[in-house]
């Protein structure tokens, strides 16, 4: 079975400061990892993914994520937060042997304070 | 816009009503999904259709009935729902290669239907 943990329900950060949203995973075999963002009254929007290769993945809106196999983590980061980054962030994982099932975490609400 | 539309955006229904949710994707994808999103819970995958054939049904109660008439349209028919079924219902689509040759594919989501069962 595969699972995703987002240990923080809420993350607050001041505008201009770096932000980190944490994600750890459990999966058999090689993981495919994803970050999605959800703005109020909207569906989930794809941010970035890790498939293979470089452990640092760059995505939309200046976000990046670092894959750490030994710590089974895939934390989302941004060097300088914007108020407009305030949203609900979801981490998700798919095992390499699965064509369809994507397991999501419970989400982390990011609030960037002006 | 992600290329996936859902109607209606909001729905209030009584427990004895019958209603349907509609999803349409304009991306040329071959797989479509229904998810349930409840507050502070992980997204729950309900149904998966690949090439218009239902390939996954995650123990969803029979009061939810999906229909996929073609690769661009997906419906969720609702009847005799319970108050605990109130949630945001999300539709998604993706392009899946035969034999799971591209497990790194991402899904594209619609804006959701906010359902309230009274």
JSON list of C-alpha atoms in Angstrom, two decimals:
[
{"chain": "A", "resi": 1, "resn": "UNK", "atom": "CA", "xyz": [0.00, 0.00, 0.00]},
{"chain": "A", "resi": 2, "resn": "UNK", "atom": "CA", "xyz": [1.15, 3.54, -0.62]},
{"chain": "A", "resi": 3, "resn": "UNK", "atom": "CA", "xyz": [0.62, 6.55, 1.60]},
{"chain": "A", "resi": 4, "resn": "UNK", "atom": "CA", "xyz": [1.47, 10.21, 1.92]},
{"chain": "A", "resi": 5, "resn": "UNK", "atom": "CA", "xyz": [1.83, 12.26, 5.08]},
{"chain": "A", "resi": 6, "resn": "UNK", "atom": "CA", "xyz": [1.69, 16.02, 5.29]},
{"chain": "A", "resi": 7, "resn": "UNK", "atom": "CA", "xyz": [2.52, 16.61, 8.96]},
{"chain": "A", "resi": 8, "resn": "UNK", "atom": "CA", "xyz": [1.40, 20.24, 9.09]},
{"chain": "A", "resi": 9, "resn": "UNK", "atom": "CA", "xyz": [-2.22, 21.24, 8.61]},
{"chain": "A", "resi": 10, "resn": "UNK", "atom": "CA", "xyz": [-1.24, 24.90, 8.56]},
{"chain": "A", "resi": 11, "resn": "UNK", "atom": "CA", "xyz": [1.93, 26.78, 7.65]},
{"chain": "A", "resi": 12, "resn": "UNK", "atom": "CA", "xyz": [2.27, 30.53, 8.14]},
{"chain": "A", "resi": 13, "resn": "UNK", "atom": "CA", "xyz": [5.11, 32.52, 6.64]},
{"chain": "A", "resi": 14, "resn": "UNK", "atom": "CA", "xyz": [5.83, 36.21, 6.16]},
{"chain": "A", "resi": 15, "resn": "UNK", "atom": "CA", "xyz": [5.90, 37.61, 2.63]},
{"chain": "A", "resi": 16, "resn": "UNK", "atom": "CA", "xyz": [9.42, 37.58, 1.23]},
{"chain": "A", "resi": 17, "resn": "UNK", "atom": "CA", "xyz": [10.58, 34.77, 3.51]},
{"chain": "A", "resi": 18, "resn": "UNK", "atom": "CA", "xyz": [11.37, 31.27, 2.24]},
{"chain": "A", "resi": 19, "resn": "UNK", "atom": "CA", "xyz": [8.64, 28.68, 2.62]},
{"chain": "A", "resi": 20, "resn": "UNK", "atom": "CA", "xyz": [8.66, 24.91, 3.05]},
{"chain": "A", "resi": 21, "resn": "UNK", "atom": "CA", "xyz": [5.68, 22.57, 2.94]},
{"chain": "A", "resi": 22, "resn": "UNK", "atom": "CA", "xyz": [6.58, 19.09, 4.12]},
{"chain": "A", "resi": 23, "resn": "UNK", "atom": "CA", "xyz": [5.67, 15.75, 2.60]},
{"chain": "A", "resi": 24, "resn": "UNK", "atom": "CA", "xyz": [6.78, 12.21, 3.36]},
{"chain": "A", "resi": 25, "resn": "UNK", "atom": "CA", "xyz": [5.70, 9.11, 1.52]},
{"chain": "A", "resi": 26, "resn": "UNK", "atom": "CA", "xyz": [5.61, 5.35, 1.72]},
{"chain": "A", "resi": 27, "resn": "UNK", "atom": "CA", "xyz": [5.51, 3.21, -1.41]},
{"chain": "A", "resi": 28, "resn": "UNK", "atom": "CA", "xyz": [6.81, -0.09, -2.74]},
{"chain": "A", "resi": 29, "resn": "UNK", "atom": "CA", "xyz": [9.31, 0.40, -5.51]},
{"chain": "A", "resi": 30, "resn": "UNK", "atom": "CA", "xyz": [10.20, 3.68, -7.14]},
{"chain": "A", "resi": 31, "resn": "UNK", "atom": "CA", "xyz": [7.90, 6.59, -6.37]},
{"chain": "A", "resi": 32, "resn": "UNK", "atom": "CA", "xyz": [6.42, 9.15, -8.71]},
{"chain": "A", "resi": 33, "resn": "UNK", "atom": "CA", "xyz": [5.75, 12.27, -6.65]},
{"chain": "A", "resi": 34, "resn": "UNK", "atom": "CA", "xyz": [3.55, 15.26, -7.34]},
{"chain": "A", "resi": 35, "resn": "UNK", "atom": "CA", "xyz": [2.57, 18.58, -5.82]},
{"chain": "A", "resi": 36, "resn": "UNK", "atom": "CA", "xyz": [-0.78, 20.21, -6.50]},
{"chain": "A", "resi": 37, "resn": "UNK", "atom": "CA", "xyz": [-2.18, 23.54, -5.31]},
{"chain": "A", "resi": 38, "resn": "UNK", "atom": "CA", "xyz": [-5.83, 24.41, -4.71]},
{"chain": "A", "resi": 39, "resn": "UNK", "atom": "CA", "xyz": [-7.04, 27.99, -4.55]},
{"chain": "A", "resi": 40, "resn": "UNK", "atom": "CA", "xyz": [-10.45, 28.77, -2.99]},
{"chain": "A", "resi": 41, "resn": "UNK", "atom": "CA", "xyz": [-13.39, 27.52, -5.07]},
{"chain": "A", "resi": 42, "resn": "UNK", "atom": "CA", "xyz": [-11.06, 25.96, -7.61]},
{"chain": "A", "resi": 43, "resn": "UNK", "atom": "CA", "xyz": [-9.90, 22.46, -8.49]},
{"chain": "A", "resi": 44, "resn": "UNK", "atom": "CA", "xyz": [-6.42, 21.15, -7.95]},
{"chain": "A", "resi": 45, "resn": "UNK", "atom": "CA", "xyz": [-3.72, 22.61, -10.17]},
{"chain": "A", "resi": 46, "resn": "UNK", "atom": "CA", "xyz": [-0.54, 20.70, -11.02]},
{"chain": "A", "resi": 47, "resn": "UNK", "atom": "CA", "xyz": [2.67, 22.36, -9.76]},
{"chain": "A", "resi": 48, "resn": "UNK", "atom": "CA", "xyz": [5.50, 19.92, -10.33]},
{"chain": "A", "resi": 49, "resn": "UNK", "atom": "CA", "xyz": [6.51, 16.27, -10.30]},
{"chain": "A", "resi": 50, "resn": "UNK", "atom": "CA", "xyz": [9.47, 14.00, -9.69]},
{"chain": "A", "resi": 51, "resn": "UNK", "atom": "CA", "xyz": [9.91, 10.99, -11.95]},
{"chain": "A", "resi": 52, "resn": "UNK", "atom": "CA", "xyz": [13.64, 10.30, -12.05]},
{"chain": "A", "resi": 53, "resn": "UNK", "atom": "CA", "xyz": [16.94, 12.12, -12.36]},
{"chain": "A", "resi": 54, "resn": "UNK", "atom": "CA", "xyz": [17.85, 15.33, -10.57]},
{"chain": "A", "resi": 55, "resn": "UNK", "atom": "CA", "xyz": [16.56, 15.35, -6.99]},
{"chain": "A", "resi": 56, "resn": "UNK", "atom": "CA", "xyz": [15.68, 19.04, -7.22]},
{"chain": "A", "resi": 57, "resn": "UNK", "atom": "CA", "xyz": [12.62, 19.60, -9.36]},
{"chain": "A", "resi": 58, "resn": "UNK", "atom": "CA", "xyz": [11.50, 23.03, -10.53]},
{"chain": "A", "resi": 59, "resn": "UNK", "atom": "CA", "xyz": [7.88, 23.81, -11.24]},
{"chain": "A", "resi": 60, "resn": "UNK", "atom": "CA", "xyz": [5.35, 26.57, -11.80]},
{"chain": "A", "resi": 61, "resn": "UNK", "atom": "CA", "xyz": [5.28, 29.97, -10.05]},
{"chain": "A", "resi": 62, "resn": "UNK", "atom": "CA", "xyz": [8.84, 29.66, -8.72]},
{"chain": "A", "resi": 63, "resn": "UNK", "atom": "CA", "xyz": [8.18, 26.54, -6.66]},
{"chain": "A", "resi": 64, "resn": "UNK", "atom": "CA", "xyz": [10.63, 23.68, -6.38]},
{"chain": "A", "resi": 65, "resn": "UNK", "atom": "CA", "xyz": [10.74, 20.40, -4.50]},
{"chain": "A", "resi": 66, "resn": "UNK", "atom": "CA", "xyz": [13.56, 18.21, -3.31]},
{"chain": "A", "resi": 67, "resn": "UNK", "atom": "CA", "xyz": [13.34, 14.44, -3.49]},
{"chain": "A", "resi": 68, "resn": "UNK", "atom": "CA", "xyz": [15.19, 12.68, -0.68]},
{"chain": "A", "resi": 69, "resn": "UNK", "atom": "CA", "xyz": [15.10, 8.93, -1.04]},
{"chain": "A", "resi": 70, "resn": "UNK", "atom": "CA", "xyz": [16.77, 8.10, 2.27]},
{"chain": "A", "resi": 71, "resn": "UNK", "atom": "CA", "xyz": [14.28, 10.23, 4.19]},
{"chain": "A", "resi": 72, "resn": "UNK", "atom": "CA", "xyz": [11.37, 9.34, 1.87]},
{"chain": "A", "resi": 73, "resn": "UNK", "atom": "CA", "xyz": [10.52, 13.02, 1.62]},
{"chain": "A", "resi": 74, "resn": "UNK", "atom": "CA", "xyz": [9.48, 15.42, -1.11]},
{"chain": "A", "resi": 75, "resn": "UNK", "atom": "CA", "xyz": [9.27, 18.86, 0.50]},
{"chain": "A", "resi": 76, "resn": "UNK", "atom": "CA", "xyz": [7.92, 21.81, -1.48]},
{"chain": "A", "resi": 77, "resn": "UNK", "atom": "CA", "xyz": [9.95, 25.02, -1.31]},
{"chain": "A", "resi": 78, "resn": "UNK", "atom": "CA", "xyz": [10.02, 28.57, -2.56]},
{"chain": "A", "resi": 79, "resn": "UNK", "atom": "CA", "xyz": [12.82, 31.05, -1.86]},
{"chain": "A", "resi": 80, "resn": "UNK", "atom": "CA", "xyz": [10.56, 34.09, -1.43]},
{"chain": "A", "resi": 81, "resn": "UNK", "atom": "CA", "xyz": [6.87, 33.72, -0.58]},
{"chain": "A", "resi": 82, "resn": "UNK", "atom": "CA", "xyz": [4.12, 35.90, -2.05]},
{"chain": "A", "resi": 83, "resn": "UNK", "atom": "CA", "xyz": [0.74, 36.67, -0.52]},
{"chain": "A", "resi": 84, "resn": "UNK", "atom": "CA", "xyz": [-0.79, 35.15, -3.66]},
{"chain": "A", "resi": 85, "resn": "UNK", "atom": "CA", "xyz": [0.84, 31.80, -2.77]},
{"chain": "A", "resi": 86, "resn": "UNK", "atom": "CA", "xyz": [-1.71, 31.41, 0.03]},
{"chain": "A", "resi": 87, "resn": "UNK", "atom": "CA", "xyz": [-3.62, 28.24, -0.84]},
{"chain": "A", "resi": 88, "resn": "UNK", "atom": "CA", "xyz": [-4.08, 24.57, 0.02]},
{"chain": "A", "resi": 89, "resn": "UNK", "atom": "CA", "xyz": [-1.18, 22.35, -1.09]},
{"chain": "A", "resi": 90, "resn": "UNK", "atom": "CA", "xyz": [-1.41, 18.61, -1.71]},
{"chain": "A", "resi": 91, "resn": "UNK", "atom": "CA", "xyz": [1.37, 16.09, -2.09]},
{"chain": "A", "resi": 92, "resn": "UNK", "atom": "CA", "xyz": [0.64, 12.86, -3.99]},
{"chain": "A", "resi": 93, "resn": "UNK", "atom": "CA", "xyz": [2.43, 9.63, -4.85]},
{"chain": "A", "resi": 94, "resn": "UNK", "atom": "CA", "xyz": [2.04, 6.88, -7.40]},
{"chain": "A", "resi": 95, "resn": "UNK", "atom": "CA", "xyz": [4.03, 3.65, -7.29]},
{"chain": "A", "resi": 96, "resn": "UNK", "atom": "CA", "xyz": [6.01, 2.71, -10.35]},
{"chain": "A", "resi": 97, "resn": "UNK", "atom": "CA", "xyz": [3.93, -0.43, -10.87]},
{"chain": "A", "resi": 98, "resn": "UNK", "atom": "CA", "xyz": [0.60, 1.37, -10.80]},
{"chain": "A", "resi": 99, "resn": "UNK", "atom": "CA", "xyz": [-0.84, 2.97, -13.88]},
{"chain": "A", "resi": 100, "resn": "UNK", "atom": "CA", "xyz": [-3.68, 4.80, -12.27]},
{"chain": "A", "resi": 101, "resn": "UNK", "atom": "CA", "xyz": [-3.92, 5.07, -8.51]},
{"chain": "A", "resi": 102, "resn": "UNK", "atom": "CA", "xyz": [-2.67, 8.38, -7.16]},
{"chain": "A", "resi": 103, "resn": "UNK", "atom": "CA", "xyz": [-2.65, 8.71, -3.36]},
{"chain": "A", "resi": 104, "resn": "UNK", "atom": "CA", "xyz": [-2.98, 12.21, -1.94]},
{"chain": "A", "resi": 105, "resn": "UNK", "atom": "CA", "xyz": [-2.03, 13.66, 1.42]},
{"chain": "A", "resi": 106, "resn": "UNK", "atom": "CA", "xyz": [-4.56, 15.52, 3.54]},
{"chain": "A", "resi": 107, "resn": "UNK", "atom": "CA", "xyz": [-3.28, 18.91, 2.46]},
{"chain": "A", "resi": 108, "resn": "UNK", "atom": "CA", "xyz": [-1.43, 21.82, 4.07]},
{"chain": "A", "resi": 109, "resn": "UNK", "atom": "CA", "xyz": [-2.98, 25.27, 4.22]},
{"chain": "A", "resi": 110, "resn": "UNK", "atom": "CA", "xyz": [-0.28, 27.85, 3.47]},
{"chain": "A", "resi": 111, "resn": "UNK", "atom": "CA", "xyz": [-0.90, 31.41, 4.57]},
{"chain": "A", "resi": 112, "resn": "UNK", "atom": "CA", "xyz": [1.54, 34.11, 3.53]},
{"chain": "A", "resi": 113, "resn": "UNK", "atom": "CA", "xyz": [1.25, 37.16, 5.73]},
{"chain": "A", "resi": 114, "resn": "UNK", "atom": "CA", "xyz": [1.84, 40.62, 4.26]},
{"chain": "B", "resi": 1, "resn": "UNK", "atom": "CA", "xyz": [-8.51, 27.11, -16.85]},
{"chain": "B", "resi": 2, "resn": "UNK", "atom": "CA", "xyz": [-7.32, 23.50, -16.95]},
{"chain": "B", "resi": 3, "resn": "UNK", "atom": "CA", "xyz": [-9.51, 22.29, -19.82]},
{"chain": "B", "resi": 4, "resn": "UNK", "atom": "CA", "xyz": [-11.81, 20.35, -17.50]},
{"chain": "B", "resi": 5, "resn": "UNK", "atom": "CA", "xyz": [-15.25, 21.82, -16.79]},
{"chain": "B", "resi": 6, "resn": "UNK", "atom": "CA", "xyz": [-17.84, 20.72, -14.24]},
{"chain": "B", "resi": 7, "resn": "UNK", "atom": "CA", "xyz": [-21.51, 21.59, -13.86]},
{"chain": "B", "resi": 8, "resn": "UNK", "atom": "CA", "xyz": [-23.22, 22.57, -11.72]},
{"chain": "B", "resi": 9, "resn": "UNK", "atom": "CA", "xyz": [-20.71, 24.34, -9.50]},
{"chain": "B", "resi": 10, "resn": "UNK", "atom": "CA", "xyz": [-23.05, 24.19, -6.52]},
{"chain": "B", "resi": 11, "resn": "UNK", "atom": "CA", "xyz": [-25.87, 21.78, -5.77]},
{"chain": "B", "resi": 12, "resn": "UNK", "atom": "CA", "xyz": [-28.22, 21.46, -2.83]},
{"chain": "B", "resi": 13, "resn": "UNK", "atom": "CA", "xyz": [-30.38, 18.37, -2.76]},
{"chain": "B", "resi": 14, "resn": "UNK", "atom": "CA", "xyz": [-32.63, 16.53, -0.38]},
{"chain": "B", "resi": 15, "resn": "UNK", "atom": "CA", "xyz": [-32.02, 12.94, 0.58]},
{"chain": "B", "resi": 16, "resn": "UNK", "atom": "CA", "xyz": [-34.83, 11.70, -1.67]},
{"chain": "B", "resi": 17, "resn": "UNK", "atom": "CA", "xyz": [-33.77, 13.64, -4.78]},
{"chain": "B", "resi": 18, "resn": "UNK", "atom": "CA", "xyz": [-32.04, 12.37, -7.88]},
{"chain": "B", "resi": 19, "resn": "UNK", "atom": "CA", "xyz": [-29.47, 14.59, -9.52]},
{"chain": "B", "resi": 20, "resn": "UNK", "atom": "CA", "xyz": [-26.45, 14.28, -11.82]},
{"chain": "B", "resi": 21, "resn": "UNK", "atom": "CA", "xyz": [-23.04, 15.91, -11.91]},
{"chain": "B", "resi": 22, "resn": "UNK", "atom": "CA", "xyz": [-21.43, 16.51, -15.29]},
{"chain": "B", "resi": 23, "resn": "UNK", "atom": "CA", "xyz": [-17.79, 16.71, -16.27]},
{"chain": "B", "resi": 24, "resn": "UNK", "atom": "CA", "xyz": [-16.32, 17.50, -19.68]},
{"chain": "B", "resi": 25, "resn": "UNK", "atom": "CA", "xyz": [-12.67, 17.53, -20.69]},
{"chain": "B", "resi": 26, "resn": "UNK", "atom": "CA", "xyz": [-11.33, 19.36, -23.74]},
{"chain": "B", "resi": 27, "resn": "UNK", "atom": "CA", "xyz": [-7.80, 17.94, -23.58]},
{"chain": "B", "resi": 28, "resn": "UNK", "atom": "CA", "xyz": [-8.13, 14.82, -25.70]},
{"chain": "B", "resi": 29, "resn": "UNK", "atom": "CA", "xyz": [-7.37, 12.59, -22.73]},
{"chain": "B", "resi": 30, "resn": "UNK", "atom": "CA", "xyz": [-8.35, 8.93, -22.51]},
{"chain": "B", "resi": 31, "resn": "UNK", "atom": "CA", "xyz": [-8.94, 8.55, -18.77]},
{"chain": "B", "resi": 32, "resn": "UNK", "atom": "CA", "xyz": [-11.33, 10.31, -16.41]},
{"chain": "B", "resi": 33, "resn": "UNK", "atom": "CA", "xyz": [-11.77, 10.21, -12.63]},
{"chain": "B", "resi": 34, "resn": "UNK", "atom": "CA", "xyz": [-14.21, 11.15, -9.88]},
{"chain": "B", "resi": 35, "resn": "UNK", "atom": "CA", "xyz": [-12.81, 12.22, -6.49]},
{"chain": "B", "resi": 36, "resn": "UNK", "atom": "CA", "xyz": [-14.53, 13.22, -3.26]},
{"chain": "B", "resi": 37, "resn": "UNK", "atom": "CA", "xyz": [-12.93, 15.98, -1.21]},
{"chain": "B", "resi": 38, "resn": "UNK", "atom": "CA", "xyz": [-14.05, 16.43, 2.39]},
{"chain": "B", "resi": 39, "resn": "UNK", "atom": "CA", "xyz": [-12.62, 18.98, 4.78]},
{"chain": "B", "resi": 40, "resn": "UNK", "atom": "CA", "xyz": [-9.24, 18.04, 6.28]},
{"chain": "B", "resi": 41, "resn": "UNK", "atom": "CA", "xyz": [-9.25, 14.59, 4.66]},
{"chain": "B", "resi": 42, "resn": "UNK", "atom": "CA", "xyz": [-7.21, 13.24, 1.78]},
{"chain": "B", "resi": 43, "resn": "UNK", "atom": "CA", "xyz": [-8.86, 13.17, -1.60]},
{"chain": "B", "resi": 44, "resn": "UNK", "atom": "CA", "xyz": [-10.81, 9.95, -2.01]},
{"chain": "B", "resi": 45, "resn": "UNK", "atom": "CA", "xyz": [-10.67, 8.33, -5.43]},
{"chain": "B", "resi": 46, "resn": "UNK", "atom": "CA", "xyz": [-14.15, 7.10, -6.30]},
{"chain": "B", "resi": 47, "resn": "UNK", "atom": "CA", "xyz": [-14.13, 5.90, -9.90]},
{"chain": "B", "resi": 48, "resn": "UNK", "atom": "CA", "xyz": [-11.72, 5.62, -12.81]},
{"chain": "B", "resi": 49, "resn": "UNK", "atom": "CA", "xyz": [-12.64, 5.29, -16.45]},
{"chain": "B", "resi": 50, "resn": "UNK", "atom": "CA", "xyz": [-10.06, 4.43, -19.08]},
{"chain": "B", "resi": 51, "resn": "UNK", "atom": "CA", "xyz": [-11.13, 4.41, -22.72]},
{"chain": "B", "resi": 52, "resn": "UNK", "atom": "CA", "xyz": [-14.75, 4.68, -21.50]},
{"chain": "B", "resi": 53, "resn": "UNK", "atom": "CA", "xyz": [-14.48, 1.48, -19.48]},
{"chain": "B", "resi": 54, "resn": "UNK", "atom": "CA", "xyz": [-14.73, 1.59, -15.71]},
{"chain": "B", "resi": 55, "resn": "UNK", "atom": "CA", "xyz": [-11.45, 0.21, -14.42]},
{"chain": "B", "resi": 56, "resn": "UNK", "atom": "CA", "xyz": [-11.64, 1.12, -10.77]},
{"chain": "B", "resi": 57, "resn": "UNK", "atom": "CA", "xyz": [-14.39, 1.45, -8.19]},
{"chain": "B", "resi": 58, "resn": "UNK", "atom": "CA", "xyz": [-13.11, 2.07, -4.69]},
{"chain": "B", "resi": 59, "resn": "UNK", "atom": "CA", "xyz": [-15.95, 0.58, -2.63]},
{"chain": "B", "resi": 60, "resn": "UNK", "atom": "CA", "xyz": [-18.25, 3.49, -3.32]},
{"chain": "B", "resi": 61, "resn": "UNK", "atom": "CA", "xyz": [-21.89, 3.11, -2.13]},
{"chain": "B", "resi": 62, "resn": "UNK", "atom": "CA", "xyz": [-24.37, 2.26, -4.84]},
{"chain": "B", "resi": 63, "resn": "UNK", "atom": "CA", "xyz": [-26.17, 5.57, -4.34]},
{"chain": "B", "resi": 64, "resn": "UNK", "atom": "CA", "xyz": [-23.35, 6.96, -6.52]},
{"chain": "B", "resi": 65, "resn": "UNK", "atom": "CA", "xyz": [-23.54, 5.74, -10.11]},
{"chain": "B", "resi": 66, "resn": "UNK", "atom": "CA", "xyz": [-20.98, 6.86, -12.72]},
{"chain": "B", "resi": 67, "resn": "UNK", "atom": "CA", "xyz": [-21.47, 7.00, -16.45]},
{"chain": "B", "resi": 68, "resn": "UNK", "atom": "CA", "xyz": [-18.92, 7.64, -19.20]},
{"chain": "B", "resi": 69, "resn": "UNK", "atom": "CA", "xyz": [-20.65, 7.83, -22.60]},
{"chain": "B", "resi": 70, "resn": "UNK", "atom": "CA", "xyz": [-17.47, 8.89, -24.42]},
{"chain": "B", "resi": 71, "resn": "UNK", "atom": "CA", "xyz": [-13.90, 9.84, -23.62]},
{"chain": "B", "resi": 72, "resn": "UNK", "atom": "CA", "xyz": [-14.78, 13.53, -23.16]},
{"chain": "B", "resi": 73, "resn": "UNK", "atom": "CA", "xyz": [-17.76, 13.25, -20.82]},
{"chain": "B", "resi": 74, "resn": "UNK", "atom": "CA", "xyz": [-18.24, 11.81, -17.37]},
{"chain": "B", "resi": 75, "resn": "UNK", "atom": "CA", "xyz": [-21.35, 11.87, -15.19]},
{"chain": "B", "resi": 76, "resn": "UNK", "atom": "CA", "xyz": [-22.01, 11.04, -11.57]},
{"chain": "B", "resi": 77, "resn": "UNK", "atom": "CA", "xyz": [-25.64, 10.14, -10.92]},
{"chain": "B", "resi": 78, "resn": "UNK", "atom": "CA", "xyz": [-26.79, 10.69, -7.35]},
{"chain": "B", "resi": 79, "resn": "UNK", "atom": "CA", "xyz": [-29.83, 9.24, -5.57]},
{"chain": "B", "resi": 80, "resn": "UNK", "atom": "CA", "xyz": [-30.96, 8.88, -1.97]},
{"chain": "B", "resi": 81, "resn": "UNK", "atom": "CA", "xyz": [-27.82, 10.51, -0.64]},
{"chain": "B", "resi": 82, "resn": "UNK", "atom": "CA", "xyz": [-26.95, 10.99, 3.02]},
{"chain": "B", "resi": 83, "resn": "UNK", "atom": "CA", "xyz": [-25.85, 14.20, 4.76]},
{"chain": "B", "resi": 84, "resn": "UNK", "atom": "CA", "xyz": [-22.33, 12.76, 5.12]},
{"chain": "B", "resi": 85, "resn": "UNK", "atom": "CA", "xyz": [-22.11, 12.75, 1.31]},
{"chain": "B", "resi": 86, "resn": "UNK", "atom": "CA", "xyz": [-21.89, 16.54, 1.39]},
{"chain": "B", "resi": 87, "resn": "UNK", "atom": "CA", "xyz": [-18.48, 17.40, -0.07]},
{"chain": "B", "resi": 88, "resn": "UNK", "atom": "CA", "xyz": [-16.66, 18.84, -3.06]},
{"chain": "B", "resi": 89, "resn": "UNK", "atom": "CA", "xyz": [-16.75, 16.41, -5.96]},
{"chain": "B", "resi": 90, "resn": "UNK", "atom": "CA", "xyz": [-13.83, 16.76, -8.32]},
{"chain": "B", "resi": 91, "resn": "UNK", "atom": "CA", "xyz": [-13.46, 15.42, -11.82]},
{"chain": "B", "resi": 92, "resn": "UNK", "atom": "CA", "xyz": [-10.04, 14.88, -13.39]},
{"chain": "B", "resi": 93, "resn": "UNK", "atom": "CA", "xyz": [-8.63, 13.61, -16.66]},
{"chain": "B", "resi": 94, "resn": "UNK", "atom": "CA", "xyz": [-5.29, 12.33, -17.90]},
{"chain": "B", "resi": 95, "resn": "UNK", "atom": "CA", "xyz": [-3.59, 10.64, -20.83]},
{"chain": "B", "resi": 96, "resn": "UNK", "atom": "CA", "xyz": [-2.56, 7.10, -19.96]},
{"chain": "B", "resi": 97, "resn": "UNK", "atom": "CA", "xyz": [-0.40, 5.10, -22.31]},
{"chain": "B", "resi": 98, "resn": "UNK", "atom": "CA", "xyz": [-1.09, 1.38, -22.86]},
{"chain": "B", "resi": 99, "resn": "UNK", "atom": "CA", "xyz": [0.63, -0.93, -20.44]},
{"chain": "B", "resi": 100, "resn": "UNK", "atom": "CA", "xyz": [1.19, 1.85, -17.94]},
{"chain": "B", "resi": 101, "resn": "UNK", "atom": "CA", "xyz": [4.17, 3.03, -19.94]},
{"chain": "B", "resi": 102, "resn": "UNK", "atom": "CA", "xyz": [3.97, 6.54, -18.46]},
{"chain": "B", "resi": 103, "resn": "UNK", "atom": "CA", "xyz": [3.32, 6.22, -14.70]},
{"chain": "B", "resi": 104, "resn": "UNK", "atom": "CA", "xyz": [4.63, 9.75, -14.24]},
{"chain": "B", "resi": 105, "resn": "UNK", "atom": "CA", "xyz": [1.62, 11.35, -15.93]},
{"chain": "B", "resi": 106, "resn": "UNK", "atom": "CA", "xyz": [-0.26, 14.09, -14.08]},
{"chain": "B", "resi": 107, "resn": "UNK", "atom": "CA", "xyz": [-4.00, 14.57, -13.77]},
{"chain": "B", "resi": 108, "resn": "UNK", "atom": "CA", "xyz": [-5.88, 17.73, -14.67]},
{"chain": "B", "resi": 109, "resn": "UNK", "atom": "CA", "xyz": [-8.74, 18.72, -12.40]},
{"chain": "B", "resi": 110, "resn": "UNK", "atom": "CA", "xyz": [-11.97, 20.58, -12.90]},
{"chain": "B", "resi": 111, "resn": "UNK", "atom": "CA", "xyz": [-13.18, 23.24, -10.43]},
{"chain": "B", "resi": 112, "resn": "UNK", "atom": "CA", "xyz": [-15.50, 20.83, -8.63]},
{"chain": "B", "resi": 113, "resn": "UNK", "atom": "CA", "xyz": [-19.16, 20.69, -7.64]},
{"chain": "B", "resi": 114, "resn": "UNK", "atom": "CA", "xyz": [-19.93, 21.71, -4.08]},
{"chain": "B", "resi": 115, "resn": "UNK", "atom": "CA", "xyz": [-22.68, 19.31, -3.00]},
{"chain": "B", "resi": 116, "resn": "UNK", "atom": "CA", "xyz": [-24.84, 19.84, 0.06]},
{"chain": "B", "resi": 117, "resn": "UNK", "atom": "CA", "xyz": [-27.27, 17.14, 1.09]},
{"chain": "B", "resi": 118, "resn": "UNK", "atom": "CA", "xyz": [-30.04, 18.33, 3.41]}
]
